[in-house]
XYZ file of C-alpha atoms in Angstrom:
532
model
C 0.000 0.000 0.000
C 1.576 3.101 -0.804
C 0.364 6.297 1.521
C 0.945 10.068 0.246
C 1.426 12.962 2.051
C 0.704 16.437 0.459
C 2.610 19.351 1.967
C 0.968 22.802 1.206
C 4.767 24.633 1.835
C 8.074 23.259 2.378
C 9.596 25.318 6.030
C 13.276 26.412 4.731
C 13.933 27.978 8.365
C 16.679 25.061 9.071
C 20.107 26.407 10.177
C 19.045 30.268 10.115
C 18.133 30.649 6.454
C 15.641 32.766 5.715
C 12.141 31.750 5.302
C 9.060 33.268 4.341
C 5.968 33.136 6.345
C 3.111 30.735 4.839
C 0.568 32.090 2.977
C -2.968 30.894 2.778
C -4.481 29.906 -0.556
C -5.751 32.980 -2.408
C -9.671 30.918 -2.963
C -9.600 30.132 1.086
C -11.573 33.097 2.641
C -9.438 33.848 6.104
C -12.566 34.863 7.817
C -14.080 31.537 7.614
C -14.157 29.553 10.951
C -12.806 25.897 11.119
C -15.146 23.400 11.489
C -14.752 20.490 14.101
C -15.598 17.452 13.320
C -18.653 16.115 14.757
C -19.054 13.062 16.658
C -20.487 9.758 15.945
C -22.886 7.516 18.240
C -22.269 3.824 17.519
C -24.974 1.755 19.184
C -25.094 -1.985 18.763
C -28.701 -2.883 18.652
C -29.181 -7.050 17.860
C -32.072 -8.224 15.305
C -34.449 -9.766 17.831
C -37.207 -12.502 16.727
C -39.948 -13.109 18.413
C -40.291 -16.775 19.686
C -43.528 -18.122 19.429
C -42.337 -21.850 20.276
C -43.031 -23.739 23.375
C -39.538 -25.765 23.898
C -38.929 -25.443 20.264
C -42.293 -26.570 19.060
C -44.543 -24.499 17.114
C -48.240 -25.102 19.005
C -50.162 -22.775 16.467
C -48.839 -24.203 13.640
C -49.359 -27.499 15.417
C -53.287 -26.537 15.913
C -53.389 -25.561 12.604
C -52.081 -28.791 10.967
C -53.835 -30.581 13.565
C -57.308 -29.318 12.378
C -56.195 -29.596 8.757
C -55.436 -33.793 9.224
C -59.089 -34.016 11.446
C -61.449 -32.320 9.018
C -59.769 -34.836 6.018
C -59.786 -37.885 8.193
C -63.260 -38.668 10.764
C -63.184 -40.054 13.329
C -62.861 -44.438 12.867
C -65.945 -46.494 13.426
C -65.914 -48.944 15.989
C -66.062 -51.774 13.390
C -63.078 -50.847 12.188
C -61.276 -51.361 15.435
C -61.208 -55.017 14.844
C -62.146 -57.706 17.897
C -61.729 -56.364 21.414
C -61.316 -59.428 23.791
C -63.436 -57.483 27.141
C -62.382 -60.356 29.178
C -58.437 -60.211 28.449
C -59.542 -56.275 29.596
C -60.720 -57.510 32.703
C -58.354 -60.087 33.703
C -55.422 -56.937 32.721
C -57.872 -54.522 35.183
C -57.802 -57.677 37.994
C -54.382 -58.001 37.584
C -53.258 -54.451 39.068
C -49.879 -54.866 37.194
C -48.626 -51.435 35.828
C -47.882 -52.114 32.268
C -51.423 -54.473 32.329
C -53.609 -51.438 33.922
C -51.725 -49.188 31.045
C -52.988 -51.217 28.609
C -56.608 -51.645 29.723
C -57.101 -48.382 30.545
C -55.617 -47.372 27.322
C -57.927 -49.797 25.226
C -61.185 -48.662 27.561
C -60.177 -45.070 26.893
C -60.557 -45.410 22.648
C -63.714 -47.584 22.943
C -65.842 -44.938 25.098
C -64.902 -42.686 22.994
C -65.833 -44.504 19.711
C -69.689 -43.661 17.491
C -71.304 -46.163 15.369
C -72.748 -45.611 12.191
C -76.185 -44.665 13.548
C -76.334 -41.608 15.448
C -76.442 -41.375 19.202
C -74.736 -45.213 19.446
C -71.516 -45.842 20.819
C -69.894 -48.525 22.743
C -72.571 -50.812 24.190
C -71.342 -51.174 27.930
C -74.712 -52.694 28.712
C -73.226 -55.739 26.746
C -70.057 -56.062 29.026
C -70.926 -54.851 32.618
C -68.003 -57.356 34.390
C -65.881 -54.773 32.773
C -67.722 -51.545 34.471
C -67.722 -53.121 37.354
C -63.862 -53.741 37.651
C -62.814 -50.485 37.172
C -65.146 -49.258 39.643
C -63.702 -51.417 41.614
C -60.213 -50.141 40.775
C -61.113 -46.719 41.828
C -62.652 -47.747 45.333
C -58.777 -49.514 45.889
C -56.563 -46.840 44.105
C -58.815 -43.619 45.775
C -59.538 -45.076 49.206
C -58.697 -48.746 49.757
C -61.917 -50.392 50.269
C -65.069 -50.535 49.565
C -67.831 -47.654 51.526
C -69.575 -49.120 54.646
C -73.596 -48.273 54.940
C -73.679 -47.405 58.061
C -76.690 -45.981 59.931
C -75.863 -42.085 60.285
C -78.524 -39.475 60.416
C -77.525 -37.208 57.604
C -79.864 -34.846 58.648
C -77.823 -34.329 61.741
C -74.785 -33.142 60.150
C -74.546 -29.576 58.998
C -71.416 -29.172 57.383
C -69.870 -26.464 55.406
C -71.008 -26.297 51.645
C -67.649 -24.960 50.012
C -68.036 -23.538 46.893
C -66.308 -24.331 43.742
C -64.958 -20.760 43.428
C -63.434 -21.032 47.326
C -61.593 -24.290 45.947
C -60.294 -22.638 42.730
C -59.425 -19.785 44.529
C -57.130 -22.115 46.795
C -55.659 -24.176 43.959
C -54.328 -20.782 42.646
C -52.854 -19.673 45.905
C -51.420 -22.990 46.607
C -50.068 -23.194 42.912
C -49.095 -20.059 42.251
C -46.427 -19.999 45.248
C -42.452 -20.001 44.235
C -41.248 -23.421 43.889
C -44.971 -24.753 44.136
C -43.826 -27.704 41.717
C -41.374 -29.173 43.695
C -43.360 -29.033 46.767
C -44.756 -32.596 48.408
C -47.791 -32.394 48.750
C -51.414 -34.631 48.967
C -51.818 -36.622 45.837
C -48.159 -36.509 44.737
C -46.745 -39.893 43.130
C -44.433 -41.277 45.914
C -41.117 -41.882 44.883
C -40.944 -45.784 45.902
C -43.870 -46.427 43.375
C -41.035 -46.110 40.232
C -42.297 -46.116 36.780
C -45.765 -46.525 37.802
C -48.769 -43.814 36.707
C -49.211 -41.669 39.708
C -52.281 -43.255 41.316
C -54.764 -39.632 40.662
C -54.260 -40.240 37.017
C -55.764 -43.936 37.443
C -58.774 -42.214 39.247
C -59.350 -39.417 36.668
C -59.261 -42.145 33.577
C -62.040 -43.774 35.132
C -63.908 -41.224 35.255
C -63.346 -39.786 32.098
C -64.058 -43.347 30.596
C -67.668 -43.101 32.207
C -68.318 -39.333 31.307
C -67.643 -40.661 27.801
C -69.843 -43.963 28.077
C -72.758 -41.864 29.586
C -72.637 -39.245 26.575
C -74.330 -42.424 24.438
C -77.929 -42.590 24.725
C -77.936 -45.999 24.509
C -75.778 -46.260 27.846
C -78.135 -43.779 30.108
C -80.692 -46.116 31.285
C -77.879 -48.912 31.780
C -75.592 -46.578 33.950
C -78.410 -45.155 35.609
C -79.602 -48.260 37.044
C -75.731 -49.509 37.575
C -75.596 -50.503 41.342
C -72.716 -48.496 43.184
C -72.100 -45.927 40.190
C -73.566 -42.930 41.458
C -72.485 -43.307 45.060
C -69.259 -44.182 44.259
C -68.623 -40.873 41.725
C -70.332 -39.010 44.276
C -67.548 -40.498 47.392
C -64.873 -39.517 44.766
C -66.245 -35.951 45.274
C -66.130 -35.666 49.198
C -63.475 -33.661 51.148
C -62.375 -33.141 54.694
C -61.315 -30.448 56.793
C -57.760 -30.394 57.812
C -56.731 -27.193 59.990
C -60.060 -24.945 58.492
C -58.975 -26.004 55.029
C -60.571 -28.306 52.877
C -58.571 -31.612 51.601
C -60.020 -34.442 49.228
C -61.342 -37.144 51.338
C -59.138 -39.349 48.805
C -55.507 -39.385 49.945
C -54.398 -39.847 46.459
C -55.958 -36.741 44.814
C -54.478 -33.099 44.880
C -57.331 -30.182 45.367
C -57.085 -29.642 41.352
C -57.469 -33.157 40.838
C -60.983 -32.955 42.836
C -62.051 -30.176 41.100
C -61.802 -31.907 37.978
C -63.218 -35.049 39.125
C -66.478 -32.737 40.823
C -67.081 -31.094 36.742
C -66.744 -34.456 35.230
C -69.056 -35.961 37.358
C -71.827 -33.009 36.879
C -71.542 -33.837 33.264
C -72.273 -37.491 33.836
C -75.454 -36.545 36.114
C -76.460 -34.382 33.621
C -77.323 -37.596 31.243
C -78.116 -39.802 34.110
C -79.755 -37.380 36.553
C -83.591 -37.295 34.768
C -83.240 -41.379 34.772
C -81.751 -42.039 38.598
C -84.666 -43.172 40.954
C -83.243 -43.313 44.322
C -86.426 -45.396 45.809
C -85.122 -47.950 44.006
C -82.014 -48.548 45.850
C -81.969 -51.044 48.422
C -80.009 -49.825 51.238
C -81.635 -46.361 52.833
C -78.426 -45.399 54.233
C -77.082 -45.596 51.484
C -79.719 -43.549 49.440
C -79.842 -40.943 51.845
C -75.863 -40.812 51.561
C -76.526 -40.530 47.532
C -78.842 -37.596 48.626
C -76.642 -35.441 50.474
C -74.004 -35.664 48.476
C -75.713 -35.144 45.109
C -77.138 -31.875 46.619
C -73.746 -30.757 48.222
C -72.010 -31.344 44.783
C -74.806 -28.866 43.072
C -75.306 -26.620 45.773
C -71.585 -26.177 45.369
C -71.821 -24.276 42.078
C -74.603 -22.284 42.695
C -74.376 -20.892 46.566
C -71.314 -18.283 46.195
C -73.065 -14.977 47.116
C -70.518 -12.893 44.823
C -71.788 -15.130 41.591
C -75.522 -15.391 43.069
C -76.669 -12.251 40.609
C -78.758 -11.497 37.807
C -78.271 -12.657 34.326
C -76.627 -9.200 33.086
C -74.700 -9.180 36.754
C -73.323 -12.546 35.948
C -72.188 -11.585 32.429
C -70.184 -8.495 33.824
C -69.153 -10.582 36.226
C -67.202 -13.031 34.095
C -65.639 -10.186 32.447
C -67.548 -10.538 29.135
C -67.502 -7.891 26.295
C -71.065 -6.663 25.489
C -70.889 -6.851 21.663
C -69.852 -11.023 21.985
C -72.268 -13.538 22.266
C -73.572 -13.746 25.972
C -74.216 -17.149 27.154
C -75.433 -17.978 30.927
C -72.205 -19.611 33.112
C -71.581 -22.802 32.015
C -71.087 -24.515 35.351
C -73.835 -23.451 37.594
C -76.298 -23.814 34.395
C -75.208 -27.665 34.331
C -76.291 -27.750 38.095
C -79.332 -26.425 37.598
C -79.965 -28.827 34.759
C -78.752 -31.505 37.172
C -81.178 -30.810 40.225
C -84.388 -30.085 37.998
C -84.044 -33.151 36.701
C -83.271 -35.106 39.722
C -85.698 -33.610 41.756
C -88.631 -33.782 39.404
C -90.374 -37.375 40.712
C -91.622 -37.138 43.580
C -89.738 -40.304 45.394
C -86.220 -38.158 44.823
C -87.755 -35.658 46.217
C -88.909 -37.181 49.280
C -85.649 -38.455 49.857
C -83.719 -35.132 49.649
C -85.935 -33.511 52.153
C -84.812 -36.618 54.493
C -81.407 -36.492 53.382
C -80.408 -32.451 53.476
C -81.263 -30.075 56.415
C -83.061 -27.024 56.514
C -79.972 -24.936 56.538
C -78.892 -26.138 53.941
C -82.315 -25.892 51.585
C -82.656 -22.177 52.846
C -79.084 -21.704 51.710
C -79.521 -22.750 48.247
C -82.785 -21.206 47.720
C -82.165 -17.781 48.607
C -78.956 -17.702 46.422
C -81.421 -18.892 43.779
C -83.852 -15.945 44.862
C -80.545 -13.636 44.170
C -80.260 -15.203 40.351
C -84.006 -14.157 39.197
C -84.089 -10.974 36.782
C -84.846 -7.940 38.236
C -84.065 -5.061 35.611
C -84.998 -4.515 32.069
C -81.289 -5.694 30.460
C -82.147 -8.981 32.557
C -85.755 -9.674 30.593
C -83.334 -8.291 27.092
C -81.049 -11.528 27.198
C -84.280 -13.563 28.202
C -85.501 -13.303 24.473
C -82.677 -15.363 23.921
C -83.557 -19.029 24.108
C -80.383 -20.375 26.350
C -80.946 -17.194 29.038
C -84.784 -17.543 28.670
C -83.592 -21.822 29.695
C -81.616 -20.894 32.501
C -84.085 -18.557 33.953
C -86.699 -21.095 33.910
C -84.352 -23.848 35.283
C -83.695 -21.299 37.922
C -87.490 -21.063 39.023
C -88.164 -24.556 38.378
C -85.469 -25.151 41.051
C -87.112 -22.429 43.715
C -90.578 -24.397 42.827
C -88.849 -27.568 43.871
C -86.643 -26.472 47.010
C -90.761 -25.064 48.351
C -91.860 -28.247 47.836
C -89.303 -30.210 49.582
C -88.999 -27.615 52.463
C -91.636 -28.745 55.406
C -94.059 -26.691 57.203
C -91.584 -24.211 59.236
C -89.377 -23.571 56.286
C -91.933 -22.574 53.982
C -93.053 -20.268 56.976
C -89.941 -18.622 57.276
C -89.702 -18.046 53.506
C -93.108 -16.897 53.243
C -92.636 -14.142 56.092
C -88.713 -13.610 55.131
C -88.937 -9.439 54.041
C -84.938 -9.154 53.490
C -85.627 -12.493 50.677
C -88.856 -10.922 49.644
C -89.897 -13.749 47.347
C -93.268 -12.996 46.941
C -92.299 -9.765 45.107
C -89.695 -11.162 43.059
C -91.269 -13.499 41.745
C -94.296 -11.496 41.049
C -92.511 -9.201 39.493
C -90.495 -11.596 37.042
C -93.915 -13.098 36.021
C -95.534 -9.930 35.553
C -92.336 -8.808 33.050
C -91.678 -12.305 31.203
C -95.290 -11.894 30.206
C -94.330 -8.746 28.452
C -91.820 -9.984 26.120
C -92.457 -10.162 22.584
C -93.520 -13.459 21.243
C -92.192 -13.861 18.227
C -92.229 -17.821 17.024
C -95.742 -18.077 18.824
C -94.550 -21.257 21.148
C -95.364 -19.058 24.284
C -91.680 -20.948 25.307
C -90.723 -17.497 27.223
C -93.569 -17.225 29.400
C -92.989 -20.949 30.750
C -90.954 -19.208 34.141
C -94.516 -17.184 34.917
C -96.170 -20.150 34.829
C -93.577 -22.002 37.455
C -93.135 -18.668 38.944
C -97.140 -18.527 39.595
C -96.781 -22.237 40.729
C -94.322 -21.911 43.765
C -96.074 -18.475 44.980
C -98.730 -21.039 44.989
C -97.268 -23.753 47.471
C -96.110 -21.093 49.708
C -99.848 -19.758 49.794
C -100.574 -23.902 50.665
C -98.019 -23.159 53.451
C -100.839 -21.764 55.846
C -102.345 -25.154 55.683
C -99.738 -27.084 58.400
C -101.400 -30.864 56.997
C -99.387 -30.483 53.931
C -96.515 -31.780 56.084
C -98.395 -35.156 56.496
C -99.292 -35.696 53.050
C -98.543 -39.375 51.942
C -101.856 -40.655 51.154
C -102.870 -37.718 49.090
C -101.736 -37.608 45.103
C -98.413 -35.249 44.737
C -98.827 -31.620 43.944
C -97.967 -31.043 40.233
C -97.874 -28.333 37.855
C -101.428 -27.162 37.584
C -102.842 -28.810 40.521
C -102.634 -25.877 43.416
C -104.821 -26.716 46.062
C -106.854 -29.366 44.388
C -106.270 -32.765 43.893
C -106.264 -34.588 41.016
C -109.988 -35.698 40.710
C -111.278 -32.022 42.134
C -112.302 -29.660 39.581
C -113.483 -27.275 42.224
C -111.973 -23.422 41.543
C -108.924 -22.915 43.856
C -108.948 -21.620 47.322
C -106.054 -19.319 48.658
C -105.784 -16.935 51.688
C -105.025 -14.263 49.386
C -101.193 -14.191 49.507
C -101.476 -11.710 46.193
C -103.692 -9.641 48.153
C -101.879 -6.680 48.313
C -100.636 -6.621 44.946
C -104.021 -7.110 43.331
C -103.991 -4.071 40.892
C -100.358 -6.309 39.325
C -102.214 -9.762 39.210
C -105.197 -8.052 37.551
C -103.814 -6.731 35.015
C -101.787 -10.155 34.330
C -105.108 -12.138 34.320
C -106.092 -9.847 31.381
C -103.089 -11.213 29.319
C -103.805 -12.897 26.725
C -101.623 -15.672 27.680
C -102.844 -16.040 31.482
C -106.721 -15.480 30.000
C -106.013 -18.511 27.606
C -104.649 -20.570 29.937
C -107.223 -22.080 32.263
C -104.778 -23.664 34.295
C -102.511 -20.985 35.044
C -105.288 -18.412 35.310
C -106.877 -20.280 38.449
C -103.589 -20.606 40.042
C -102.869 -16.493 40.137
C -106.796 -16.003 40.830
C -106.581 -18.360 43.837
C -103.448 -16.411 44.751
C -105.176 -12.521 44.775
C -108.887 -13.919 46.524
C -109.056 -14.464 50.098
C -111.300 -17.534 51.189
C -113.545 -16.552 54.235
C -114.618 -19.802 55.905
């Protein structure tokens, strides 16, 4: 490389000589200041990507595929499965070995889950019931050991703490959400001396998985519904204890989350099998009333909070839901209503619960229910919907049903209760459901005035204290007030509308009330007063 140097003047001022003083360039102006140079920032800033992977897998584009491959390829029919052996299943269930209970479990899991050709068929469990039976039987050992005693307790006795299912999520979260919370030993953790064995909750949750999927079939519901042990052992898996003031599953093998898996899966299996369980039928009545108390602990569980016991538009805000989206009722306590209307609609289930629960515990659930009715116009708005227009008439349906199980002091005390107020609220949902538009011409929205008009009706009955000693006489229905069956007298009240008599008149000039001779009795027996 070769560098040059320009030199504007050579400096002859060596040894003495004389030199001449340098001039500047005759172009250069002299007046002109010289400029600095300026100074550079040089910042290093990396190209960044944004990681969307989870451990170096993609999961959208994993979804995405994922839905791709299942909307070219359905789902297999069970014929094409090939020959199940049920009894090599049974013997691998019996045999408790790990790699045996893998496979059975395993094999179970896909058949459940498999649909015949004709709709609303599946995998006929009726067919093999040795097989439903052992892995019952493999939950009672993994959760608990042994088998449930019946032993002669008075229920009634007991009044326990209902917790709520947002008090145990609330816990999980706390207990989960702690540093470290992983590593931590802790109830339901797989102990270390098991080795390469599934830890035992994941046995239990299979189980009853497998049966939420069996139950799904229509074909199955009668079968599992009448299955001896089934309900009262799903409903043992859902117990807890109090350890310290905090709740603990009663199985020593299950974390909190596990159980608050195991409690949604097994609403979801009630809600097939509820309508078609008849607890009369069983044989021990220990062991029904234990089926009672439990069943109503599991429902009352999801519908007793106070801070979610609100209006339909109170419950939407509550769950943080835009307005513009498409507002559905909350999924959980919806299922339990659909589970207790339906297992408290004959009249031997019925019975039983009012043996089986306590008063506390009816009054509990019913004035949370009272909370849930619509009170303001943007309530009676989402009831034109079908699903909210459901809910609320599951929701009165269930008030109609805790008045008729509640005996002769309860129903006082709800009657005469100002803070609940029933009498208004109900009134005043019936009076407003009869208000909304009817568009298809069904009449479906103004079913809740009806069952509304139905349970003012049994508290009206409440003056009457021989309704507690009832037996002999047909069961109250829909329709039936204070008449029986055969009696086509007019109905007799003591005027409970009395003092709201300008409202009830102007419903009985409804169309839909005046058309309806049924319903138009009931809330005219409910504004006279019968003078003896």
């Amino acid at each position: 490389m070769i560098i040059l140097f320009t030199f504007s003047q050579m400096d002859t001022t060596k040894n003495g000589s004389n030199s001449a003083e340098p001039q500047p360039p005759a172009n250069v102006s002299s007046s002109r200041p010289r400029q600095q140079p300026t100074r550079r920032k040089i910042e290093y800033i990396p190209l960044a990507r944004e990681v969307d992977t989870y451990g170096g897998r993609d999961v959208h584009a994993i979804d995405a595929e994922w839905t791709v491959q299942m909307s070219r390829r359905p789902l297999r029919d069970i014929n094409e499965w090939g020959v199940v052996d049920t009894e090599h299943l049974s013997m691998s269930l019996r045999s408790r070995l790990a790699i045996e209970l893998s496979y059975a479990l395993t094999t179970f899991t896909v058949l459940s889950t498999m649909r015949a050709q004709s709709p609303g068929s599946g995998f006929p469990i009726s067919n093999c019931p040795d097989l439903l039976d052992d892995v019952l039987d493999l939950v009672d050992e993994v959760a608990f050991g042994s088998p449930e005693k019946s032993l002669e307790v008075d229920f009634t006795a007991k009044s326990e703490r209902i917790y709520t299912n947002r008090e145990l999520l609330s816990l999980v979260q706390d207990t989960e959400s702690r540093p470290f919370a992983s590593l931590e030993f802790h109830q339901g953790s797989k102990e270390p001396s098991l080795g390469p064995m599934p830890r035992p909750g994941n046995i239990i949750i299979s189980v009853v998985a497998i049966i939420r999927n069996l139950s799904i079939s229509p074909d199955n519901m009668d079968f599992l519904a009448s299955f001896p042990g089934l309900a009262d052992r799903l409903l043992r898996l859902c117990t807890m204890e109090q350890v310290d003031g905090k709740p603990i599953p009663a199985s020593k093998n299950l974390t909190l989350a596990d159980l608050l898996l195991i409690r949604r899966e097994t609403i979801n299996i009630f809600l097939s099998l509820s309508g078609l369980i008849n607890l009369s039928k069983t044989s021990s009545l220990p062991t029904t009333l234990r089926i009672g108390r439990r069943i109503f602990e599991l429902i009352a569980s999801y519908l007793v909070d106070p801070s979610e016991s609100v209006p339909p538009l109170a419950s939407v805000q509550l769950a943080g839901i835009p307005p513009t989206s498409n507002l559905r009722p909350p999924i959980l306590p919806d299922m339990a209503l659909e589970v207790f209307t339906r297992f408290s609609q004959t009249d031997a289930n019925r019975q039983l619960l009012t043996r089986a629960v306590p008063q506390a515990m009816l009054w509990q659930l019913l004035t949370n229910l009272v909370h849930r009715v619509p009170m303001i116009d943007a309530d009676f708005l989402l009831m034109q919907r079908e699903y909210w227009s459901s809910y609320v008439e599951k929701t009165i349906m269930a008030i109609y049903s805790l008045i008729f199980m509640s005996p002769y002091e309860l129903k006082q005390k709800i009657k005469a209760d100002r803070v609940l107020g029933i009498k208004s609220v109900l009134l005043r949902m019936a009076r407003r459901v009869l208000l909304v538009p009817n568009h298809d011409g069904r009449g479906a929205f103004h079913i809740p005035a009806r069952r509304a008009v139905e349970a003012m009706t049994l508290l009206d009955k409440a003056e009457e204290k021989v309704d507690a000693a009832e037996p002999t006489l047909p069961a109250l229905q829909f329709g039936m007030g204070f008449s029986d069956g055969d009696d086509n007298s007019s109905e007799k009240g003591t005027g409970l509308l009395g003092a709201n008599r300008d409202v009830a008149w102007e419903m009985l000039m409804m169309r839909d009330v005046f058309t309806d001779e049924v319903f138009f009795n009931e809330l005219d027996s409910l504004v006279r007063i019968d003078c003896p």
